[in-house]
Short mmCIF file of C-alpha atoms and ligand atoms in Angstrom, two decimals:
data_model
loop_
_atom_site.label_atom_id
_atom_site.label_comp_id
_atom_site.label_asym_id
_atom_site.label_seq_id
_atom_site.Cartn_x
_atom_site.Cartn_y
_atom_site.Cartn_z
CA UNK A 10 101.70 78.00 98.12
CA UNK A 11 101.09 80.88 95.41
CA UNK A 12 103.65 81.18 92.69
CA UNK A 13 106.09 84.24 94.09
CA UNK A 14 104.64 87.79 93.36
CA UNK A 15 107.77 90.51 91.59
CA UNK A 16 107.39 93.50 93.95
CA UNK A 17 109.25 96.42 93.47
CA UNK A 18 110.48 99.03 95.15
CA UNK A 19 112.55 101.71 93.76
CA UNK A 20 114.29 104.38 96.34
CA UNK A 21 115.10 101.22 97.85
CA UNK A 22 118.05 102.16 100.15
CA UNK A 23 116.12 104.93 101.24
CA UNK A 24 114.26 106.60 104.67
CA UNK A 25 111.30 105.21 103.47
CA UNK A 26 111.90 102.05 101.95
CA UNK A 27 113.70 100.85 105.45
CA UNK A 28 110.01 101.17 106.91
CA UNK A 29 108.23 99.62 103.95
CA UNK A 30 110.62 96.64 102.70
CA UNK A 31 109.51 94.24 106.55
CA UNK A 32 105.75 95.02 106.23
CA UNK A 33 105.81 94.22 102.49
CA UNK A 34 108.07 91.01 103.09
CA UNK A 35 106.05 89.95 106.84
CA UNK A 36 102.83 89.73 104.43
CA UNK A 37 100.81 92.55 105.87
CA UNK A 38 99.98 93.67 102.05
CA UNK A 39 99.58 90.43 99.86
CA UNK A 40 98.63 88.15 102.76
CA UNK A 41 100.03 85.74 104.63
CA UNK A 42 100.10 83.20 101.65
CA UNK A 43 101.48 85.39 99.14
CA UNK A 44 105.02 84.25 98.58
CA UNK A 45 107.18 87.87 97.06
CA UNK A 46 110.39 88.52 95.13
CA UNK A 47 111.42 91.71 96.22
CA UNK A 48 113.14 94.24 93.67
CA UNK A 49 115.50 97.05 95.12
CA UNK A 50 116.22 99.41 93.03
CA UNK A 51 118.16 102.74 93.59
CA UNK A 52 121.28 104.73 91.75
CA UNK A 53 124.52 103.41 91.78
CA UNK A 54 126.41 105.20 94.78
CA UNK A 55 123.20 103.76 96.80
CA UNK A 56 124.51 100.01 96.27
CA UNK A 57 126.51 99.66 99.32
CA UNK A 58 123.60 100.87 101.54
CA UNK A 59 121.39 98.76 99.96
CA UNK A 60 122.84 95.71 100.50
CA UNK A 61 123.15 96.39 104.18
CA UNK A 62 119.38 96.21 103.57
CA UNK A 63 119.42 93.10 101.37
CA UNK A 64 121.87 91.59 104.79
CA UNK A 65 118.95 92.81 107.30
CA UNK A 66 116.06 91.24 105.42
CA UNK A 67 117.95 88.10 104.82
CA UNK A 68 118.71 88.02 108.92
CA UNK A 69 114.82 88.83 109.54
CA UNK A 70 114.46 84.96 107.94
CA UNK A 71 111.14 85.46 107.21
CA UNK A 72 109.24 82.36 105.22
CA UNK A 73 107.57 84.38 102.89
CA UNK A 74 110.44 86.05 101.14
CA UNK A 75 111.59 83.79 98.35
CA UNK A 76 114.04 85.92 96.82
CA UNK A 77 115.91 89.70 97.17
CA UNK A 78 117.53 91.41 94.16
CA UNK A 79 119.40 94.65 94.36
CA UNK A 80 119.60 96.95 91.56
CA UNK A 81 120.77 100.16 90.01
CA UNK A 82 119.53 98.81 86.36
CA UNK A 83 116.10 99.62 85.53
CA UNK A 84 115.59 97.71 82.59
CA UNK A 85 116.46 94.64 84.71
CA UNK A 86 114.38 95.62 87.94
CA UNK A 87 111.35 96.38 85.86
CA UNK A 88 111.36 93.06 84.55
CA UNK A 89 108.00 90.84 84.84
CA UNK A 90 106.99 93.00 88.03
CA UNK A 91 103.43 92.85 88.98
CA UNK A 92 103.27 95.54 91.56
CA UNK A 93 105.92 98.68 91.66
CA UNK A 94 106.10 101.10 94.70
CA UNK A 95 107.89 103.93 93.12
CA UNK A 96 109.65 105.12 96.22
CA UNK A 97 112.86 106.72 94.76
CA UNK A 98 113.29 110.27 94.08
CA UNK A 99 114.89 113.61 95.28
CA UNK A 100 113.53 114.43 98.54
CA UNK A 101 112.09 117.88 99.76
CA UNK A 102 114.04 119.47 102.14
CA UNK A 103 112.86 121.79 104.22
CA UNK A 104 112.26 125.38 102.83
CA UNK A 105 112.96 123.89 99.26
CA UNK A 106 110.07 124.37 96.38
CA UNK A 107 107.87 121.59 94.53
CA UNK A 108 108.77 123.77 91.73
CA UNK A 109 112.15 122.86 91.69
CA UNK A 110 111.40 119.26 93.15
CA UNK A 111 109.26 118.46 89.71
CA UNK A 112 111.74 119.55 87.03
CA UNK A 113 114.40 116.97 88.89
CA UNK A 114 112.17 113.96 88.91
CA UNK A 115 109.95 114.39 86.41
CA UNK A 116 112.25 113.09 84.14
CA UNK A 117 113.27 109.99 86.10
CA UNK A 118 109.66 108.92 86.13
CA UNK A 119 109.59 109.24 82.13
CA UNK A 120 112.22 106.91 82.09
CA UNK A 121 110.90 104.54 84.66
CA UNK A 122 107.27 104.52 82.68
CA UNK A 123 109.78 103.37 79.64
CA UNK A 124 111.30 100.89 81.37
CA UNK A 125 107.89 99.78 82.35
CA UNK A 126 106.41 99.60 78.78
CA UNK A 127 109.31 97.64 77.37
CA UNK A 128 109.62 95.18 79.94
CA UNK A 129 106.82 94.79 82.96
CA UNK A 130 104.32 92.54 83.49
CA UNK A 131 101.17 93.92 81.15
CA UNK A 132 98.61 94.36 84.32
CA UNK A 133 101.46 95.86 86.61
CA UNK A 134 99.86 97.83 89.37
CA UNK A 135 102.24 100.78 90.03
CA UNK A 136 101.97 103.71 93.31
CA UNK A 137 103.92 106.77 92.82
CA UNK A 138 105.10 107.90 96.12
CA UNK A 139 107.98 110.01 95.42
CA UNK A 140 107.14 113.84 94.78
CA UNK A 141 105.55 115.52 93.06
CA UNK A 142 103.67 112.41 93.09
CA UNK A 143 100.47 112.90 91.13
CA UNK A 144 102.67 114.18 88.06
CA UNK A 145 105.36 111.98 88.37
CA UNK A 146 102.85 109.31 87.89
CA UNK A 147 101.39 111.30 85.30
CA UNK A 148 104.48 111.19 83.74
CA UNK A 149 105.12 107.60 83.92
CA UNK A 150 101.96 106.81 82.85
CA UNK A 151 102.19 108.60 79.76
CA UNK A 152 105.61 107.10 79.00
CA UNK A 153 104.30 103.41 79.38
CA UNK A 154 100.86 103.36 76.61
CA UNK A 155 100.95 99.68 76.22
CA UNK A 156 100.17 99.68 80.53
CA UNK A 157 96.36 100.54 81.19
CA UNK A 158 96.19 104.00 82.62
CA UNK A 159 94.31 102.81 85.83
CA UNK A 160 97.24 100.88 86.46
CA UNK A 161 98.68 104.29 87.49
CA UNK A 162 98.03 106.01 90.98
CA UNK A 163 100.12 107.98 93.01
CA UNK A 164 99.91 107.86 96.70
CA UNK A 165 97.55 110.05 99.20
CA UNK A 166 96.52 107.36 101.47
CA UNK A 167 99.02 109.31 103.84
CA UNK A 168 96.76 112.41 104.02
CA UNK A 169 93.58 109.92 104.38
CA UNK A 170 95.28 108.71 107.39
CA UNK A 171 96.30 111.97 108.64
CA UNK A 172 92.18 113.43 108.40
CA UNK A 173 90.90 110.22 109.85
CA UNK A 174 93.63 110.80 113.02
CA UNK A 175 92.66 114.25 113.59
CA UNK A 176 88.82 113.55 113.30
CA UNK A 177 89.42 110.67 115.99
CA UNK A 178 91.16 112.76 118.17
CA UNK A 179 88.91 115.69 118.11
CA UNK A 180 86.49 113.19 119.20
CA UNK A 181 88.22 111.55 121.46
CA UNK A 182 87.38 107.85 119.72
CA UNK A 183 89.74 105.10 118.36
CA UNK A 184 91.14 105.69 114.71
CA UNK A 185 89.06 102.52 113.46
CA UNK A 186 85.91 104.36 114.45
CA UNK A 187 86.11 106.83 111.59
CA UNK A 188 85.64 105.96 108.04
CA UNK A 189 85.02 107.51 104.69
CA UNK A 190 87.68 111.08 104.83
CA UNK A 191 88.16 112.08 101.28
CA UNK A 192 91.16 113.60 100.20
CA UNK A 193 90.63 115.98 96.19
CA UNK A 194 93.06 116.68 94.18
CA UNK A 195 97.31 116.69 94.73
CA UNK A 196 99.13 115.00 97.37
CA UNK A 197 100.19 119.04 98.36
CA UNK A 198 99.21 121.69 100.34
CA UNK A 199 96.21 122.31 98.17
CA UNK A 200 94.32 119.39 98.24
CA UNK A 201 91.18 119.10 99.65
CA UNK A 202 90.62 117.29 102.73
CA UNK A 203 86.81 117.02 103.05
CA UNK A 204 84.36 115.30 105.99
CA UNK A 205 81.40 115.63 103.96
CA UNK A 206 80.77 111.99 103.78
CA UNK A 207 82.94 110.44 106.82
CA UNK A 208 81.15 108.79 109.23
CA UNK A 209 82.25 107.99 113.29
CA UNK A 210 81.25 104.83 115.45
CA UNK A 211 80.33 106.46 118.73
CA UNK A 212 79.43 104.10 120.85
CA UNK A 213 78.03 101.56 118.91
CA UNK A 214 76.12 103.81 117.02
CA UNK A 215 77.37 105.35 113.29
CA UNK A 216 76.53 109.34 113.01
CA UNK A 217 78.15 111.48 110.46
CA UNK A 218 81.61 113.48 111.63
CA UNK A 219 80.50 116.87 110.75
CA UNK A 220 77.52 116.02 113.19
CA UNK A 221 79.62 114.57 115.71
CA UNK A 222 82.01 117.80 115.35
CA UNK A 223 79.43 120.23 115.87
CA UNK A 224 81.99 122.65 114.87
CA UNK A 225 81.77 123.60 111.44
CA UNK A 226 84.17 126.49 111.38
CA UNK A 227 86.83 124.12 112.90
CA UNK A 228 85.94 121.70 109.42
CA UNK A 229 86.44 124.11 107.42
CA UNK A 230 89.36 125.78 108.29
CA UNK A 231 91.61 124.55 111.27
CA UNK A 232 90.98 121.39 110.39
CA UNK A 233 91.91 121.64 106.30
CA UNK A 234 94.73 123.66 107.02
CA UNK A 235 96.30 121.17 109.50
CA UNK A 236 96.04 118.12 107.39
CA UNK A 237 96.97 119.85 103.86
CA UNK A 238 100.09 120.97 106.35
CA UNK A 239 100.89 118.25 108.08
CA UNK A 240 103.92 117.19 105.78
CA UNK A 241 105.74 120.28 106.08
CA UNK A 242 105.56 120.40 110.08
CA UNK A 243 107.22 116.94 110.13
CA UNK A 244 109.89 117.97 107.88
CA UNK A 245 110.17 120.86 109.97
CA UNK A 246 109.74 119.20 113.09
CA UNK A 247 112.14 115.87 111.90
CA UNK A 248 114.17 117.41 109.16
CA UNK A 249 113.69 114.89 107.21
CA UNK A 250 110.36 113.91 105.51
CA UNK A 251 107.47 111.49 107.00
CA UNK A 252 108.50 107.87 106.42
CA UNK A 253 107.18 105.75 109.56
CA UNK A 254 103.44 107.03 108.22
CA UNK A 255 104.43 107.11 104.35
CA UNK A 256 105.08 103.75 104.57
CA UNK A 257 102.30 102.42 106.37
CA UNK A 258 100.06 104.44 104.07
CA UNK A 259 101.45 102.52 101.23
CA UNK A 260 100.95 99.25 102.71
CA UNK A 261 97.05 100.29 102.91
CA UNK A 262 96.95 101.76 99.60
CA UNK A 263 98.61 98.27 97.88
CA UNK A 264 96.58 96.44 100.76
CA UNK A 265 93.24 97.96 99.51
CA UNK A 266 93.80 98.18 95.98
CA UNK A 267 94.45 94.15 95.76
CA UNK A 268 91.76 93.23 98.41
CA UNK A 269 89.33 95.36 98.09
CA UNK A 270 87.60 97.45 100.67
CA UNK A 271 84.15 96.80 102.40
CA UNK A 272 80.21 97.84 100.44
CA UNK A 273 79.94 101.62 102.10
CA UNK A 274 83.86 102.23 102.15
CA UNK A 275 85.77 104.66 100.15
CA UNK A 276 89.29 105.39 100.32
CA UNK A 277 91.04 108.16 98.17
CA UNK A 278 93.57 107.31 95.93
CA UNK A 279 95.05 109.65 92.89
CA UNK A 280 94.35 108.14 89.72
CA UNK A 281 93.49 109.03 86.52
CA UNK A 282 90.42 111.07 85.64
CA UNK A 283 87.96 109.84 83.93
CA UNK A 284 86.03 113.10 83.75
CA UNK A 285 83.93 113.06 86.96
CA UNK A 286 83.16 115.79 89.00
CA UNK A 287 84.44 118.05 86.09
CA UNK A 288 88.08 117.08 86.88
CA UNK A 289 89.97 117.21 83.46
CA UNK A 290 90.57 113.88 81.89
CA UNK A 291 93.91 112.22 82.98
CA UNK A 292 94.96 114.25 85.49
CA UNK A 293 96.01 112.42 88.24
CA UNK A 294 93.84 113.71 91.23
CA UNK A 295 92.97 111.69 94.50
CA UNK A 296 89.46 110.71 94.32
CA UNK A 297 87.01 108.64 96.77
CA UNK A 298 87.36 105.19 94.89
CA UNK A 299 85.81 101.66 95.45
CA UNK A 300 88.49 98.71 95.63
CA UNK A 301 87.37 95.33 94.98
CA UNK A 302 88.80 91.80 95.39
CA UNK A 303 89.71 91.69 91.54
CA UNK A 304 92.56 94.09 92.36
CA UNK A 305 90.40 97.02 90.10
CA UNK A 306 88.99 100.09 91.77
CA UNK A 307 85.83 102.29 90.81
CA UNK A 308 86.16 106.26 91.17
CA UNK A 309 82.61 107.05 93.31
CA UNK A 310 80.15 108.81 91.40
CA UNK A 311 77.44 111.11 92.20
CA UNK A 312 78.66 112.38 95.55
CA UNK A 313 77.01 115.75 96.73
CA UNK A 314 79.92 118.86 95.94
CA UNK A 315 78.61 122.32 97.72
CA UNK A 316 80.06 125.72 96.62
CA UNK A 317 82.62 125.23 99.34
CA UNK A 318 83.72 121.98 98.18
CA UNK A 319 83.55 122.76 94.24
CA UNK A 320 85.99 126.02 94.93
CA UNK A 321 88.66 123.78 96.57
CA UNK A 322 88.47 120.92 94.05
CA UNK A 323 89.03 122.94 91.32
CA UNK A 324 92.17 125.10 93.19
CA UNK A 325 93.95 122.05 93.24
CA UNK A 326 92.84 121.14 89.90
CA UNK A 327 94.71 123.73 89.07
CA UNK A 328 97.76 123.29 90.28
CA UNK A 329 97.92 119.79 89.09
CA UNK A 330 97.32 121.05 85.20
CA UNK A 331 100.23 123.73 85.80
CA UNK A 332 102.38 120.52 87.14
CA UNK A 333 101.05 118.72 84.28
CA UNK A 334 102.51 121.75 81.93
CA UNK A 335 105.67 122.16 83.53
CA UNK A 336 106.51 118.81 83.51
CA UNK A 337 105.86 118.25 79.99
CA UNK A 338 108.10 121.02 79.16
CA UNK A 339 111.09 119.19 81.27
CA UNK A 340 110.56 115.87 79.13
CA UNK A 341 111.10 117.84 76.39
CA UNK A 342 114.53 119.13 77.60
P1 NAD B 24 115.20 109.31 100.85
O1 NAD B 24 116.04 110.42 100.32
O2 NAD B 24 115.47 108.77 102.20
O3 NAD B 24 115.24 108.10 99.82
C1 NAD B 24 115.07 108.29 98.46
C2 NAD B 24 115.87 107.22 97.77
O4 NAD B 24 115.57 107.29 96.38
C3 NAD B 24 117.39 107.39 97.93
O5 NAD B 24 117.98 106.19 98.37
C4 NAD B 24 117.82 107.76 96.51
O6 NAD B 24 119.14 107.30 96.21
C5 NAD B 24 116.77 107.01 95.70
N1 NAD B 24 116.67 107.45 94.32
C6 NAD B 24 116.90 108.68 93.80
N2 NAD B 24 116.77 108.64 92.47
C7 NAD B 24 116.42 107.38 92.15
C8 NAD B 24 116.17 106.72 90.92
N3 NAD B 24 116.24 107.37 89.75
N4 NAD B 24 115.85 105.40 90.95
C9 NAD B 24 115.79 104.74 92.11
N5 NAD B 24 116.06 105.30 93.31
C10 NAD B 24 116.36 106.61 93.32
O7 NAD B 24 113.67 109.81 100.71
P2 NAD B 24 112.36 109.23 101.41
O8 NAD B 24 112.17 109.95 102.69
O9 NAD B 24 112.39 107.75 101.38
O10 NAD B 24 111.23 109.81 100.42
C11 NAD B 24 111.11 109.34 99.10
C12 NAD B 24 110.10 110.18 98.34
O11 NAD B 24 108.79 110.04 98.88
C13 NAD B 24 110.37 111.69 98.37
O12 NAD B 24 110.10 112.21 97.09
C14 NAD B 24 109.33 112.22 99.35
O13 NAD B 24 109.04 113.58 99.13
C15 NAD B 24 108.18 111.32 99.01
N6 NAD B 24 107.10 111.23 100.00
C16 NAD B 24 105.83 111.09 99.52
C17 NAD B 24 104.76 110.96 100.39
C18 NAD B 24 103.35 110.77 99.87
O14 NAD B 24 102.45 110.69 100.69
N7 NAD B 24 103.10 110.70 98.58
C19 NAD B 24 105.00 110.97 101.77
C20 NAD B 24 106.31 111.10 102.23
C21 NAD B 24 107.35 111.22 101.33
#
């Protein structure tokens, strides 16, 4: 057996965690040979909740899980981790703004990214989940220089999964027959889902969606609108927001990111920019990437952008460099 893998997940006694913590601890991200040490960390009123959780994955007695430690310290739950799932955060509620969402948890992701330069593992792999996610990981990355900023991503595997669902059900095909939906930009109502490059298994035989659609009016618009929306009609639907899907998204983000993916697959995950595509350096903004077995990632170069596509890159640009602002200001505070 490997030597035990330190996996943390912050927001531990939380909505989401409770559908995250089994799959992580069952194997279906690391493998089925990948002994873990799970880190829980949340705030201290949390701690009684979350060791009902500690009791419930103890009782699932699962062979894989060496170890379970609850926290409310992050100095001590950052320590030696080689993968963090940063979960935890103030929730939106329905009818409530990102706006005042980002000043709240901007800051505890600038203290988180300290934690994690003081005390982490040196090639931690972190996902930002909690919102705004693509700052907050901004954020953290910029609090934590001695980390590689790839090493930084924030989570909108979620909205992959939500344009590859609606493409297979406009179709009428199994989700596994569609590949390659790219989500731009911010895990918010202004990214950018785009089919330009997805392709769909029909019956043995691979065509490209937009072909297979024959209904580029419905790309364009019904289709964009329902996927950058689909978070708020949960909430609205639930009350509460996604969790069930958040979670399995993460399992595929971590799951890709340390295995790789297939030649010809992309999947989008926000990391930093390196420039391409004329996205400003840094910014965290979901790209098509490569994953490879090495646990690195390439961003794609070189796809094909059309007027259409270029306009709705660059609105969420945008809004990701007034995030960017905005939260800088509130670290200063
Ligand atoms: P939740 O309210 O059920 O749980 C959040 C947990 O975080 C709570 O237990 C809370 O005590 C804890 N927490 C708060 N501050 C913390 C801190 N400083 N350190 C550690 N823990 C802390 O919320 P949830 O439904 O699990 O959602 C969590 C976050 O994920 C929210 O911000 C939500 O908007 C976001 N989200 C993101 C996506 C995505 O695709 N990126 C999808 C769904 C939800």
């Amino acid at each position: 057996m490997a030597e035990p893998l330190r996996v943390l997940v912050t927001g531990a006694a939380g909505q989401i965690a409770y559908s995250l913590l089994y799959s992580v601890a069952r194997g279906d991200v690391f493998g089925k040979d990948q002994p873990i040490i799970l880190v829980l960390l949340d705030i201290a009123p949390m701690m009684e909740v979350l060791n009902g959780v500690v009791m419930e994955l103890m009782d699932c007695s699962l062979p894989l899980l060496a170890q379970v430690i609850p926290s409310c310290d992050e100095k001590e739950a950052f320590k030696d981790v080689d993968v963090a799932m940063l979960v935890g955060a103030m929730p939106r509620r329905e009818g409530m703004e990102r706006k005042d969402l980002l000043a709240a948890n901007v800051k505890i992701f600038k203290s988180q990214g300290q934690a994690i330069d003081k005390v982490a593992k040196k090639n931690i792999k972190v996902v930002v989940v909690g919102n705004p996610a693509n700052t907050n990981a901004y954020i953290c990355k910029k609090y934590a220089p001695s980390i590689p900023p790839q090493n930084f991503t924030a989570l909108t595997r979620l909205d992959q999964n939500r344009a590859q669902a609606q493409v297979a059900a406009r179709l009428g095909v199994p989700n596994s027959a569609v590949r390659n939906c790219v989500i731009w930009g911010n895990h918010s109502s202004t990214q950018y889902p785009d089919l330009t490059y997805a392709v769909v298994n029909i019956k043995g035989e691979e065509v490209k969606a937009r072909e297979a659609i024959k209904d580029d009016n419905w790309v364009k618009n019904e289709f964009v609108k329902t996927v950058q929306q689909r978070g708020a009609a949960v909430i609205k639907a639930r009350k509460l927001s996604s969790a069930m899907s958040a979670a399995k998204a993460i399992v595929d983000h971590v799951h890709d990111w340390w295995f790789g993916v297939p030649e010809g697959n992309m999947v989008s995950m926000a990391v930093p920019s390196d420039g391409s595509y004329g996205i400003e350096e840094g910014l965290i903004y979901s790209f098509p990437v490569r994953t490879k077995p090495d646990h690195t990632y390439e961003i794609i170069k070189d796809l094909p952008i059309d007027d259409f596509s270029r306009e709705k890159m660059d609105i969420t640009m945008k809004e990701l460099v007034d995030e960017k602002n905005m939260a800088m200001a509130a670290c200063q505070d």
